[in-house]
Tab-separated table of N, CA and C in Angstrom:
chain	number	residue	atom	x	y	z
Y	193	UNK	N	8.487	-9.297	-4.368
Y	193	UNK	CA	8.796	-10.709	-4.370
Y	193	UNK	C	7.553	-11.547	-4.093
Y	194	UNK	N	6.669	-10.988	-2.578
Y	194	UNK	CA	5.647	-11.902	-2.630
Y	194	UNK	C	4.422	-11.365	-3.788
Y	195	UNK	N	4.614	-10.759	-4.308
Y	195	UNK	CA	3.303	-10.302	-5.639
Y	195	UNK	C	3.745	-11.172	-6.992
Y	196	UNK	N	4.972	-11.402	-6.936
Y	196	UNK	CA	5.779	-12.239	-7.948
Y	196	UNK	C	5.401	-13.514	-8.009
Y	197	UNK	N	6.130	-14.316	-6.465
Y	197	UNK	CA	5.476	-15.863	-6.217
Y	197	UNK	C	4.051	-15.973	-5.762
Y	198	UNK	N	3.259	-14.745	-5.809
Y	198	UNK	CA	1.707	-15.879	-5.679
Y	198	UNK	C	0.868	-15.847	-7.199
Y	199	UNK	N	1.778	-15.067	-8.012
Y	199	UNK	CA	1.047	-14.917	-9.734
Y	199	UNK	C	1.866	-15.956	-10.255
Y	200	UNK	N	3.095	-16.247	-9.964
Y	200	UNK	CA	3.508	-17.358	-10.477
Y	200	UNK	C	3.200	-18.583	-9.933
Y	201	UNK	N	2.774	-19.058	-9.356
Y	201	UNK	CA	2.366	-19.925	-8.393
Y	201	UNK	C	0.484	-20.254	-9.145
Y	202	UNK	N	0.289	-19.095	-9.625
Y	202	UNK	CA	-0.795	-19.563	-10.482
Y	202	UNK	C	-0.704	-19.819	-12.338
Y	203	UNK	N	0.376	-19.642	-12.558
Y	203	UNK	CA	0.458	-20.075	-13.499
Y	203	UNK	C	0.285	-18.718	-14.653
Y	204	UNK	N	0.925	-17.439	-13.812
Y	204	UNK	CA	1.596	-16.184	-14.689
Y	204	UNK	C	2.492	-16.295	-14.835
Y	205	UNK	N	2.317	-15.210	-16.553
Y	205	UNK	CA	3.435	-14.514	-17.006
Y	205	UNK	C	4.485	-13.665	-16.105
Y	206	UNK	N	5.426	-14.027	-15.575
Y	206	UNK	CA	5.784	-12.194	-14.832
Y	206	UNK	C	7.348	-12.549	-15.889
Y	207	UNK	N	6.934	-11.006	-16.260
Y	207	UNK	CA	8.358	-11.217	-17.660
Y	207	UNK	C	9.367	-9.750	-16.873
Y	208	UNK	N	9.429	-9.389	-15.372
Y	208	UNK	CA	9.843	-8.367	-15.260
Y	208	UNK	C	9.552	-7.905	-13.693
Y	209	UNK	N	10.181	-7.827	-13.146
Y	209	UNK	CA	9.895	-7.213	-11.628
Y	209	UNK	C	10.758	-6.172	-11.029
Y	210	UNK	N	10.643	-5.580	-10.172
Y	210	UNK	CA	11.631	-4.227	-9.627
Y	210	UNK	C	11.485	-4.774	-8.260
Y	211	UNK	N	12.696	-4.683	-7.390
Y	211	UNK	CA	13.137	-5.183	-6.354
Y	211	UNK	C	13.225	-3.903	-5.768
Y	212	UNK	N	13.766	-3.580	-4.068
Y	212	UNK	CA	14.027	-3.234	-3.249
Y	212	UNK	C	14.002	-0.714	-4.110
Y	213	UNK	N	12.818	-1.076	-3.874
Y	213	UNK	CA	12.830	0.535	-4.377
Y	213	UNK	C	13.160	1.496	-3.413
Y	214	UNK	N	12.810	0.916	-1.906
Y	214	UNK	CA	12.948	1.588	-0.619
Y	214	UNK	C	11.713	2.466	-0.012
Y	215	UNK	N	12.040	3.491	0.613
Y	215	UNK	CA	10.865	4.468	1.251
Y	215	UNK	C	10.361	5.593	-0.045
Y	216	UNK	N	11.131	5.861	-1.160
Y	216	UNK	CA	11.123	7.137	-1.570
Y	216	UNK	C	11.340	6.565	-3.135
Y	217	UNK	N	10.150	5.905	-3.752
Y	217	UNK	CA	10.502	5.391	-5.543
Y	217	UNK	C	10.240	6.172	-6.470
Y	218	UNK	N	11.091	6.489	-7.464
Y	218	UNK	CA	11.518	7.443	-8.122
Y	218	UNK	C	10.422	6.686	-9.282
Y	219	UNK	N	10.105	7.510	-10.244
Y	219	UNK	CA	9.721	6.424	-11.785
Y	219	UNK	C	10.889	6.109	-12.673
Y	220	UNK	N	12.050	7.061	-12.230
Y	220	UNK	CA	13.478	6.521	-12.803
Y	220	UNK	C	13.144	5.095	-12.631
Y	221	UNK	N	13.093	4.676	-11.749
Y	221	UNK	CA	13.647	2.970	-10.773
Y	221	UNK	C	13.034	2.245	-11.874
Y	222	UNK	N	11.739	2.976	-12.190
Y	222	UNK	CA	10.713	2.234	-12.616
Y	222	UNK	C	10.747	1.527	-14.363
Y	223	UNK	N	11.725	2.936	-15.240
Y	223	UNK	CA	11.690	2.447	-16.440
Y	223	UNK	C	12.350	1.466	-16.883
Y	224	UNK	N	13.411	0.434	-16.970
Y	224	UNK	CA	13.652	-0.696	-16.849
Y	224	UNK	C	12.767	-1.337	-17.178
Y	225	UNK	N	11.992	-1.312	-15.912
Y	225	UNK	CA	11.280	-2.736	-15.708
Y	225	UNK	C	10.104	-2.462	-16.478
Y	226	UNK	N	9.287	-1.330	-17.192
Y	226	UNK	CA	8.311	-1.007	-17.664
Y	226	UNK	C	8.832	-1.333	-19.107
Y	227	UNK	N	9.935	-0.847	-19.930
Y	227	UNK	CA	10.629	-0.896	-20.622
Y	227	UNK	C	10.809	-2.387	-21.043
Y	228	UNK	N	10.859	-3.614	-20.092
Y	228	UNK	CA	10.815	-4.964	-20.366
Y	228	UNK	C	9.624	-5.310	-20.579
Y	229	UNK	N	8.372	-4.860	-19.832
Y	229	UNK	CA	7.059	-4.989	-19.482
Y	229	UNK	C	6.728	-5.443	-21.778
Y	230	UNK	N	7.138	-3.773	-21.740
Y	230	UNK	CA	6.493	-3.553	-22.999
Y	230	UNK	C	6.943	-3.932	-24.039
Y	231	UNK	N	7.846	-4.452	-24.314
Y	231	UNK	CA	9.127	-5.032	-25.274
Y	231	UNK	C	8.753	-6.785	-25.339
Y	232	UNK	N	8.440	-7.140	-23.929
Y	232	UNK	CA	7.520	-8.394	-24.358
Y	232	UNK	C	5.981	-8.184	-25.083
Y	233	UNK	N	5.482	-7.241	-24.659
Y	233	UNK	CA	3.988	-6.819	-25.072
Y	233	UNK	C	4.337	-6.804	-26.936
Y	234	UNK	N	5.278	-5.964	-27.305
Y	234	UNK	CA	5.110	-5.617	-28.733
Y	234	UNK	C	6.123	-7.060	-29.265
Y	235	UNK	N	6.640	-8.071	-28.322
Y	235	UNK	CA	7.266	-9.449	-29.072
Y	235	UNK	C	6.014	-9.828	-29.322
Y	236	UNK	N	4.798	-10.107	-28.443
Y	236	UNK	CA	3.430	-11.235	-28.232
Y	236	UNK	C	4.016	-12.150	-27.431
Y	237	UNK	N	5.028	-11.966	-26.363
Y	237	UNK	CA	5.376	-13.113	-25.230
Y	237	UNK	C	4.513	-12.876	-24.247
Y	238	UNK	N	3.852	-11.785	-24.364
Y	238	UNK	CA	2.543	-11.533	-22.958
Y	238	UNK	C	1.251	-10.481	-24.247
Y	239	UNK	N	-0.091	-11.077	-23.971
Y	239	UNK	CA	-0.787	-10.600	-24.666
Y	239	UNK	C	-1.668	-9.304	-23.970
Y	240	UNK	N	-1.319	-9.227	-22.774
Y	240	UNK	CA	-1.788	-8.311	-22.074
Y	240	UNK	C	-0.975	-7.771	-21.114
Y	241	UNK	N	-1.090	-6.591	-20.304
Y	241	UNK	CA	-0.287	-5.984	-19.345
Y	241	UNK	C	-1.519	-5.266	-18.398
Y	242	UNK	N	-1.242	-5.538	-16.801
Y	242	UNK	CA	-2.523	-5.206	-15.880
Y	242	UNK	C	-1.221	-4.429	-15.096
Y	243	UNK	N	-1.419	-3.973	-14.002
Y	243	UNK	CA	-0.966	-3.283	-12.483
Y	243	UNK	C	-1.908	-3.993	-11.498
Y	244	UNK	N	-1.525	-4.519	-10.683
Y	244	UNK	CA	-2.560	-5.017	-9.660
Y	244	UNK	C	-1.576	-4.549	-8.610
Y	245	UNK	N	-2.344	-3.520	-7.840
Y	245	UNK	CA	-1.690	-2.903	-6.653
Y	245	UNK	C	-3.167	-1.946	-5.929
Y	246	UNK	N	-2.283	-1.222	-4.867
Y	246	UNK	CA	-3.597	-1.555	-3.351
Y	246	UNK	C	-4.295	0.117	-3.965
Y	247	UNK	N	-5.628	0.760	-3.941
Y	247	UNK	CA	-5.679	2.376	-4.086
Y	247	UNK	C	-5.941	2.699	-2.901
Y	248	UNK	N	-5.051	3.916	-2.314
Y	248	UNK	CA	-5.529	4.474	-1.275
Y	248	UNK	C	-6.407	5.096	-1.219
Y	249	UNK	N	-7.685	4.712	-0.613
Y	249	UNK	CA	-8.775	5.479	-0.012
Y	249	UNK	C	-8.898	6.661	0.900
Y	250	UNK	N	-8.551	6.103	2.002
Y	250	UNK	CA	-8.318	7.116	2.985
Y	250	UNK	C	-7.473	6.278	4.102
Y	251	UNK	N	-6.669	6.913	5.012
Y	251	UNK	CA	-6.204	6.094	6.159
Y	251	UNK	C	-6.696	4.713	6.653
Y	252	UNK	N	-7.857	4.492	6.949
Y	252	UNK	CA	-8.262	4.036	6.988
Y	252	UNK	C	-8.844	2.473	6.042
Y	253	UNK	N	-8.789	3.053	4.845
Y	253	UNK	CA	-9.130	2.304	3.425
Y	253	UNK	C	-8.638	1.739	2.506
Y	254	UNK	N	-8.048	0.691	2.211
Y	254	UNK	CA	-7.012	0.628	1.151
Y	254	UNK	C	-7.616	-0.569	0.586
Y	255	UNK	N	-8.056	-0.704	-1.244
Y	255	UNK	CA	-8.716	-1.771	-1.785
Y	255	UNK	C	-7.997	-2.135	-2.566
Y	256	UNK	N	-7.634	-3.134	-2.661
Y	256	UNK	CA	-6.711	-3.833	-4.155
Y	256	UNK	C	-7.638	-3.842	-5.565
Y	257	UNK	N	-6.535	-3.587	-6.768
Y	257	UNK	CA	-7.502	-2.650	-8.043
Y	257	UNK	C	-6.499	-3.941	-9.204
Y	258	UNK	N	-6.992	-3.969	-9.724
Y	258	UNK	CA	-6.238	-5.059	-11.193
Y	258	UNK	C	-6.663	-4.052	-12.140
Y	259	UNK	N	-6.159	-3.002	-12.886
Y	259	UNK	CA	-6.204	-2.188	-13.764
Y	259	UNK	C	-4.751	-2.713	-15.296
Y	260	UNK	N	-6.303	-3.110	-16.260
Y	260	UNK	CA	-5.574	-3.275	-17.612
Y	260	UNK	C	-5.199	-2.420	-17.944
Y	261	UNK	N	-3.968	-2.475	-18.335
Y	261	UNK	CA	-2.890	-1.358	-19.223
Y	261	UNK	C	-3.086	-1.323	-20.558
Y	262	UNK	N	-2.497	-3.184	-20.915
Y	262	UNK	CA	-2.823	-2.961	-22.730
Y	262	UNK	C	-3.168	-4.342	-22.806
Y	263	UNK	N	-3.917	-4.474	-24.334
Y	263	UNK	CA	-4.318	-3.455	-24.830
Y	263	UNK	C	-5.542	-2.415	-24.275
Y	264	UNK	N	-5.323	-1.191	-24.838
Y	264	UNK	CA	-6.282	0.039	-24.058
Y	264	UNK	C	-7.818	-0.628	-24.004
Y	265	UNK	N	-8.068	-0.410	-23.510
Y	265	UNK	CA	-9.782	-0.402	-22.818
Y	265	UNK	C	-10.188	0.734	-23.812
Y	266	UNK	N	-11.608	0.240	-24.463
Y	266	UNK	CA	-12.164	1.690	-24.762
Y	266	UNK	C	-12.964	2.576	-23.570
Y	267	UNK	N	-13.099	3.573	-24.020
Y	267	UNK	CA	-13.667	4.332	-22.669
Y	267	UNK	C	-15.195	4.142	-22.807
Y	268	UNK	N	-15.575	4.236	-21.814
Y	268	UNK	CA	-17.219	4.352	-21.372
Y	268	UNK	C	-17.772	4.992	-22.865
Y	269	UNK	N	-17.870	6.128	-22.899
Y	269	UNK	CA	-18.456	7.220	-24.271
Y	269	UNK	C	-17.259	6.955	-25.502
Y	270	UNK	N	-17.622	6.136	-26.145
Y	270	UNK	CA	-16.948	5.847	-27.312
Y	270	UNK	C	-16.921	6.763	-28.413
Y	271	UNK	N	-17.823	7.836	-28.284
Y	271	UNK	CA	-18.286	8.986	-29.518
Y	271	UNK	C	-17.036	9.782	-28.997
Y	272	UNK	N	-16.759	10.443	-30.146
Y	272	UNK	CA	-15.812	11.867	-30.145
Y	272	UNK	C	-16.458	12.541	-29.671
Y	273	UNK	N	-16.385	13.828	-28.431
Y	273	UNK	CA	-17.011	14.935	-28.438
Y	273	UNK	C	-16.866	15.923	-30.040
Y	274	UNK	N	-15.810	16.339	-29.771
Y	274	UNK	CA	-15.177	17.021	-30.908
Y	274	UNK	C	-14.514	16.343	-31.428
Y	275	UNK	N	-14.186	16.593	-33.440
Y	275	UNK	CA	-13.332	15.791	-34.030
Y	275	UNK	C	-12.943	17.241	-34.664
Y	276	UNK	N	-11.764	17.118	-34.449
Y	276	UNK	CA	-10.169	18.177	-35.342
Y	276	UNK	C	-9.673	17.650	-35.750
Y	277	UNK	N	-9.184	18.412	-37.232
Y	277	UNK	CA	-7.840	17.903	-38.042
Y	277	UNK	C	-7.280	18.501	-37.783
Y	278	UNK	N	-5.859	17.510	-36.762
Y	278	UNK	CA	-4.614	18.396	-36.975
Y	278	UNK	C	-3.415	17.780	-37.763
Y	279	UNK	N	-2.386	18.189	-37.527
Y	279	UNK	CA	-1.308	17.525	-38.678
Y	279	UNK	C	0.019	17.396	-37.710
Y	280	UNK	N	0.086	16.045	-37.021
Y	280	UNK	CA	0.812	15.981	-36.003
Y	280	UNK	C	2.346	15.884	-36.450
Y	281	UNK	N	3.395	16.297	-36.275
Y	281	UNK	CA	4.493	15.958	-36.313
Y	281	UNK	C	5.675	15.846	-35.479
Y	282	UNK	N	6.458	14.590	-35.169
Y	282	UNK	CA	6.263	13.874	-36.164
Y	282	UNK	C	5.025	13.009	-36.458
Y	283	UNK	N	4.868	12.041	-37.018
Y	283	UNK	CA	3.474	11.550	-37.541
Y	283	UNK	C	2.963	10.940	-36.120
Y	284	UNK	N	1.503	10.594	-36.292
Y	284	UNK	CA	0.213	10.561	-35.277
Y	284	UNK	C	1.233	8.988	-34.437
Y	285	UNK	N	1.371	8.221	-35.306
Y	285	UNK	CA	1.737	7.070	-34.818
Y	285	UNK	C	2.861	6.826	-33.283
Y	286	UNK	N	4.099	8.154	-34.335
Y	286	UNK	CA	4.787	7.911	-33.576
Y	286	UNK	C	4.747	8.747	-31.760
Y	287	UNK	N	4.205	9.815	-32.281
Y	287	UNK	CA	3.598	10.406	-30.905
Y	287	UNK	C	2.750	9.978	-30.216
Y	288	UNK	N	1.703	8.857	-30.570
Y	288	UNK	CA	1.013	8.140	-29.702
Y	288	UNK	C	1.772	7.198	-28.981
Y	289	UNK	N	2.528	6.531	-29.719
Y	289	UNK	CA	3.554	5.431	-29.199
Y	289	UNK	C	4.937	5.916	-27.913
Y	290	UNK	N	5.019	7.363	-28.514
Y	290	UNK	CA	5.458	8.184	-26.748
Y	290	UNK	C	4.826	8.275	-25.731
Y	291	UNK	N	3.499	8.347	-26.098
Y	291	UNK	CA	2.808	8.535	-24.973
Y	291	UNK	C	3.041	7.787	-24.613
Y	292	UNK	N	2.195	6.722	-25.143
Y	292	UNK	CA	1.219	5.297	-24.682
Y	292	UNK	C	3.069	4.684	-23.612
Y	293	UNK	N	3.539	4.819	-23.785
Y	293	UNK	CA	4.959	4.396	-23.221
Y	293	UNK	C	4.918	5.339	-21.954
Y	294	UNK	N	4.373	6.482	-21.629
Y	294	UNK	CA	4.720	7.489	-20.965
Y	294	UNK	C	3.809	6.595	-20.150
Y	295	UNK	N	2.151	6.741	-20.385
Y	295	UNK	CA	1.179	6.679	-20.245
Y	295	UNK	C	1.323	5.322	-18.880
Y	296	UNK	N	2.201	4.290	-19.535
Y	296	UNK	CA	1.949	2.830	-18.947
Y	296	UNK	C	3.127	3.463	-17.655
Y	297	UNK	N	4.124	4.340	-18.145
Y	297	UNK	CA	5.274	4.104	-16.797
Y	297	UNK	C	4.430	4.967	-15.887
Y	298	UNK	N	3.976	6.105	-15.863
Y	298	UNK	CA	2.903	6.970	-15.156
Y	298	UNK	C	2.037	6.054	-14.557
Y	299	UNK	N	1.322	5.222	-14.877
Y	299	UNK	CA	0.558	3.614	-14.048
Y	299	UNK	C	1.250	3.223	-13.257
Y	300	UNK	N	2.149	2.755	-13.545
Y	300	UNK	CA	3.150	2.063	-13.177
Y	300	UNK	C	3.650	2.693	-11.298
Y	301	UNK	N	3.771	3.674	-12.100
Y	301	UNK	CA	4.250	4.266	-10.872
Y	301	UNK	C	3.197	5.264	-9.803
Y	302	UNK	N	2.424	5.375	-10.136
Y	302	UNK	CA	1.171	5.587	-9.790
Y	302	UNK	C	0.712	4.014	-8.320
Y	303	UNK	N	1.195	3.054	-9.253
Y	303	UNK	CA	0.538	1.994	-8.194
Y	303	UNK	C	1.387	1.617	-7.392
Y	304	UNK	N	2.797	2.066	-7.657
Y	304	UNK	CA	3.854	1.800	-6.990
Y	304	UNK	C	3.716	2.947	-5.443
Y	305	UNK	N	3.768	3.970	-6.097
Y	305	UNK	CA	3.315	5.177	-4.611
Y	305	UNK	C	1.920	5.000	-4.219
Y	306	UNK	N	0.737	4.875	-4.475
Y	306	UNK	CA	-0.444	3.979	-3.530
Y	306	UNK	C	-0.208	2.761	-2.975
Y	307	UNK	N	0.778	1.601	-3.272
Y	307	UNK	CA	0.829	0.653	-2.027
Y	307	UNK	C	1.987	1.463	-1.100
Y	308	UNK	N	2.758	2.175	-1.494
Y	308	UNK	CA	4.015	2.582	-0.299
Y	308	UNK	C	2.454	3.637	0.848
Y	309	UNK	N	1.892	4.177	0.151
Y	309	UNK	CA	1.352	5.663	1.057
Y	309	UNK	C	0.298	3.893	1.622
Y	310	UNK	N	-0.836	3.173	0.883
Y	310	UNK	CA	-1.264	1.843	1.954
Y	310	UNK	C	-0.565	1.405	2.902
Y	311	UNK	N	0.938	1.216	2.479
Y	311	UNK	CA	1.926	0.442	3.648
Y	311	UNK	C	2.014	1.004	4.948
Y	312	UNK	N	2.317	2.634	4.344
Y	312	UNK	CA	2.525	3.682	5.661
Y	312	UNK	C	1.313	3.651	6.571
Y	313	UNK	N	-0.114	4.049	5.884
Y	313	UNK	CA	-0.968	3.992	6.832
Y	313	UNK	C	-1.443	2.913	7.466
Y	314	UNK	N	-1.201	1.361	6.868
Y	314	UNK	CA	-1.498	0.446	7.490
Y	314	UNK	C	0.081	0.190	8.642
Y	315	UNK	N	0.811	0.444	8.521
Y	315	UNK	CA	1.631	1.087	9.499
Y	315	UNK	C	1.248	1.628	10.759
Y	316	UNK	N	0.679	2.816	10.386
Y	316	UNK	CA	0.407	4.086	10.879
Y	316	UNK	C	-0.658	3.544	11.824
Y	317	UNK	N	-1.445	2.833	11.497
Y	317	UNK	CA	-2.827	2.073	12.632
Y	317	UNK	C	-2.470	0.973	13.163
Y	318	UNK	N	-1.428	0.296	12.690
Y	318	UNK	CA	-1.231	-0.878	13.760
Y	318	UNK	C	-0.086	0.091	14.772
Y	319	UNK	N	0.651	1.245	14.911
Y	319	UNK	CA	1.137	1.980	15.745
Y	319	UNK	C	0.028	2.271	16.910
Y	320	UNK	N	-1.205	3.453	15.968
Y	320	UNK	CA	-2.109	3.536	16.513
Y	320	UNK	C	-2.557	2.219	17.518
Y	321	UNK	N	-2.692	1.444	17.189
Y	321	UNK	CA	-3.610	0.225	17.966
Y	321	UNK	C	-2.580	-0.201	19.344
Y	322	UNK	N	-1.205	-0.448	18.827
Y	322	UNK	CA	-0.277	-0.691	19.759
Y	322	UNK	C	-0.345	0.234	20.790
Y	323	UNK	N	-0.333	1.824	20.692
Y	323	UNK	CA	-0.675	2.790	21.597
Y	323	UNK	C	-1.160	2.329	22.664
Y	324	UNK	N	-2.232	2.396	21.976
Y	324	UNK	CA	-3.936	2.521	22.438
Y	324	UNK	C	-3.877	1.161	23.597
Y	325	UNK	N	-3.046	-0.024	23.149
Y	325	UNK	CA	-3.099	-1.307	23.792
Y	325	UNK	C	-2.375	-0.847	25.055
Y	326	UNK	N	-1.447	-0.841	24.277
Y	326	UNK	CA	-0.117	-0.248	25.844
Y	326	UNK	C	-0.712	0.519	27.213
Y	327	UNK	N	-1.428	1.608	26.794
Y	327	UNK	CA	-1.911	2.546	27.481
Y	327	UNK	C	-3.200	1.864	28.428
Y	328	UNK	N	-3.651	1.119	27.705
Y	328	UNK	CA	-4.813	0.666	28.045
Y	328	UNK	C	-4.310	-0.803	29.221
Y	329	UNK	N	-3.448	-1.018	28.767
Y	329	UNK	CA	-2.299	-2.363	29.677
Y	329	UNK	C	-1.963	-1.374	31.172
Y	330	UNK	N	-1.248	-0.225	30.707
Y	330	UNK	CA	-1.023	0.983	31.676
Y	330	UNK	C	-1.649	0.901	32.881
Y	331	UNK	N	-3.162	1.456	32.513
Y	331	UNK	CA	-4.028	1.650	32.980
Y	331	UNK	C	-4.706	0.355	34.269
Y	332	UNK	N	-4.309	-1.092	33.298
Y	332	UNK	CA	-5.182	-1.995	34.348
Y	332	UNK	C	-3.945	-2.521	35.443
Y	333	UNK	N	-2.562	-2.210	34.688
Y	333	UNK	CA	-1.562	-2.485	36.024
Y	333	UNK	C	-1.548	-0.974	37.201
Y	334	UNK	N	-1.815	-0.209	36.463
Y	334	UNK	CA	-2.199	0.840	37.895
Y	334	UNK	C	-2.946	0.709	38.550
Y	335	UNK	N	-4.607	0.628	38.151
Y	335	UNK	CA	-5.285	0.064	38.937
Y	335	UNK	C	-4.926	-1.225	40.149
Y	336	UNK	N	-4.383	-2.099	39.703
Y	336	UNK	CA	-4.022	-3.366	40.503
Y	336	UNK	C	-3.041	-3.038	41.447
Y	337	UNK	N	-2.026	-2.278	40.826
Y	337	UNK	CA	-1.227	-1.411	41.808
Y	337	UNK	C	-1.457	-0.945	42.917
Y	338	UNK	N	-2.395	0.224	42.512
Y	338	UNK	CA	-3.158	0.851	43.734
Y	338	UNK	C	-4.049	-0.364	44.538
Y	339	UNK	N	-4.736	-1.171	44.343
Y	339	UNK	CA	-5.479	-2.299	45.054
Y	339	UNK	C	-4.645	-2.715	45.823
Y	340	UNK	N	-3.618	-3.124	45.207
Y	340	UNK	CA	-2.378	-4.009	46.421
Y	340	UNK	C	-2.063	-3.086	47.142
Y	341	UNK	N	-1.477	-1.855	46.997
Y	341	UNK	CA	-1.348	-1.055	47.810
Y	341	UNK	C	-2.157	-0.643	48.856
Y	342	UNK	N	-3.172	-0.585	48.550
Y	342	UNK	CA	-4.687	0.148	49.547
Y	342	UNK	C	-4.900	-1.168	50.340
Y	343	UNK	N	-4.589	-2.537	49.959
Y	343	UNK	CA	-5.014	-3.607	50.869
Y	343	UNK	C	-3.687	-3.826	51.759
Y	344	UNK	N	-2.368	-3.625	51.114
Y	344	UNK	CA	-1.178	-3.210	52.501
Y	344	UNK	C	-1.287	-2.086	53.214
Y	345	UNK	N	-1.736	-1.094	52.887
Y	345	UNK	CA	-2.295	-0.109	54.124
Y	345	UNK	C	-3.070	-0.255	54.609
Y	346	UNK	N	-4.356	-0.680	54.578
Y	346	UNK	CA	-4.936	-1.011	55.521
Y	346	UNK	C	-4.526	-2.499	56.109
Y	347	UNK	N	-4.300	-3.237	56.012
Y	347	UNK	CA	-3.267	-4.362	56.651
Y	347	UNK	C	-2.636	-3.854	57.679
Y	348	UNK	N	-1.886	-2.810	57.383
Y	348	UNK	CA	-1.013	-2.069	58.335
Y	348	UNK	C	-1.668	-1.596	59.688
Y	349	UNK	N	-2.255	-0.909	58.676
Y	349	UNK	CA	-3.488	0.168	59.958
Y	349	UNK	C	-4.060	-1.250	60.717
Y	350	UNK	N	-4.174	-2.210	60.393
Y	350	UNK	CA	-5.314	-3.015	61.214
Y	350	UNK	C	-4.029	-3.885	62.362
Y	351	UNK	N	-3.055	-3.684	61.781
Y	351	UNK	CA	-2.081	-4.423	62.914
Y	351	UNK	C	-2.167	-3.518	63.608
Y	352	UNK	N	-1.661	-2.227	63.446
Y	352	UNK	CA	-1.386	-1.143	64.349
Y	352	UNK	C	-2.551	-0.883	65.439
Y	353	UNK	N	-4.090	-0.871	64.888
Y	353	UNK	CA	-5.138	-0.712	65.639
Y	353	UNK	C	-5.217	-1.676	66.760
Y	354	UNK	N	-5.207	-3.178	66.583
Y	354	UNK	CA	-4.525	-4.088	66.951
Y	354	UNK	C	-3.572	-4.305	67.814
Y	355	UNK	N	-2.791	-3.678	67.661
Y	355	UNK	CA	-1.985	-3.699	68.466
Y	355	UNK	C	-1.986	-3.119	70.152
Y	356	UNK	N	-2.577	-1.648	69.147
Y	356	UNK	CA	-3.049	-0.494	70.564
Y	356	UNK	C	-3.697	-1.042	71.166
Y	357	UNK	N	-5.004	-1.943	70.624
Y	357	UNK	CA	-5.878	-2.176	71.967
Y	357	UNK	C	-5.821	-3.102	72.632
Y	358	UNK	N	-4.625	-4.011	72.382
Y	358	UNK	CA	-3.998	-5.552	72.962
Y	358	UNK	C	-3.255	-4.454	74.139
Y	359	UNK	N	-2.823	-3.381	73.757
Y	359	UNK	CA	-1.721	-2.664	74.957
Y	359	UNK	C	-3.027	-2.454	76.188
């Protein structure tokens, strides 16, 4: 929802969104909405299709990535290594057009499980930090504890000393 209203809010396309996937998103969840994605792509109601979602680095790391879908990017090395004739069937077209469909929901869902595993670990360290705070809170009310304490015992002791030598 909020990835929705701040692209629309600039003046995007969003022809398609997936709501409430939960802890555990299937790419089932996912075809629908990929399925709309691309059905506007081959109308020309959107001339392009990106994923903008977080890549997990490490625990620690998580960078937001805007990766174009379509149309394809050529790759870095534009040369064929090898060129084969084969004789695809059914024809080249239509098996590319499985993929390339496969290809985008596999993205898709790809960026969908790197922000859930980002969420968890940015989770996972503000736990960490809370710990660490608590413990560390722990620590300066014991100290103070013991101070008040050690200054009512000796308080004590000094009445008592006090006392004896008034007797």
């Amino acid at each position: 929802n909020k990835g929705a209203a701040f692209f629309g809010s600039f003046g995007g396309n969003i022809v398609a969104t997936v709501k409430d996937l939960g802890d555990n998103p299937s790419a089932s969840d996912l075809i629908g909405g990929v399925k709309v994605m691309l059905d506007a792509y081959d109308e020309g109601k959107i001339d392009r299709l990106y994923v903008v979602a977080n890549e997990f680095v490490n625990t620690m790391t998580q960078k937001p990535v805007v990766e174009q879908l379509l149309p394809l990017q050529p790759s870095e090395d534009d040369k064929l290594q090898h060129h084969w004739d084969y004789l695809y069937e059914p024809d080249a077209k239509e098996l590319l057009d499985g993929l390339l469909v496969r290809y985008i929901e596999s993205q898709v869902y790809q960026g969908v499980v790197e922000n859930k595993a980002c969420e968890q670990a940015a989770r996972m360290i503000a736990m960490k930090s809370a710990t660490d705070n608590a413990g560390d809170l722990i620590n300066e009310l014991q100290l103070l504890y013991n101070k008040a304490r050690q200054a009512a015992i000796t308080q004590e002791l000094s009445e008592i000393v006090s006392g004896a030598a008034a007797v």
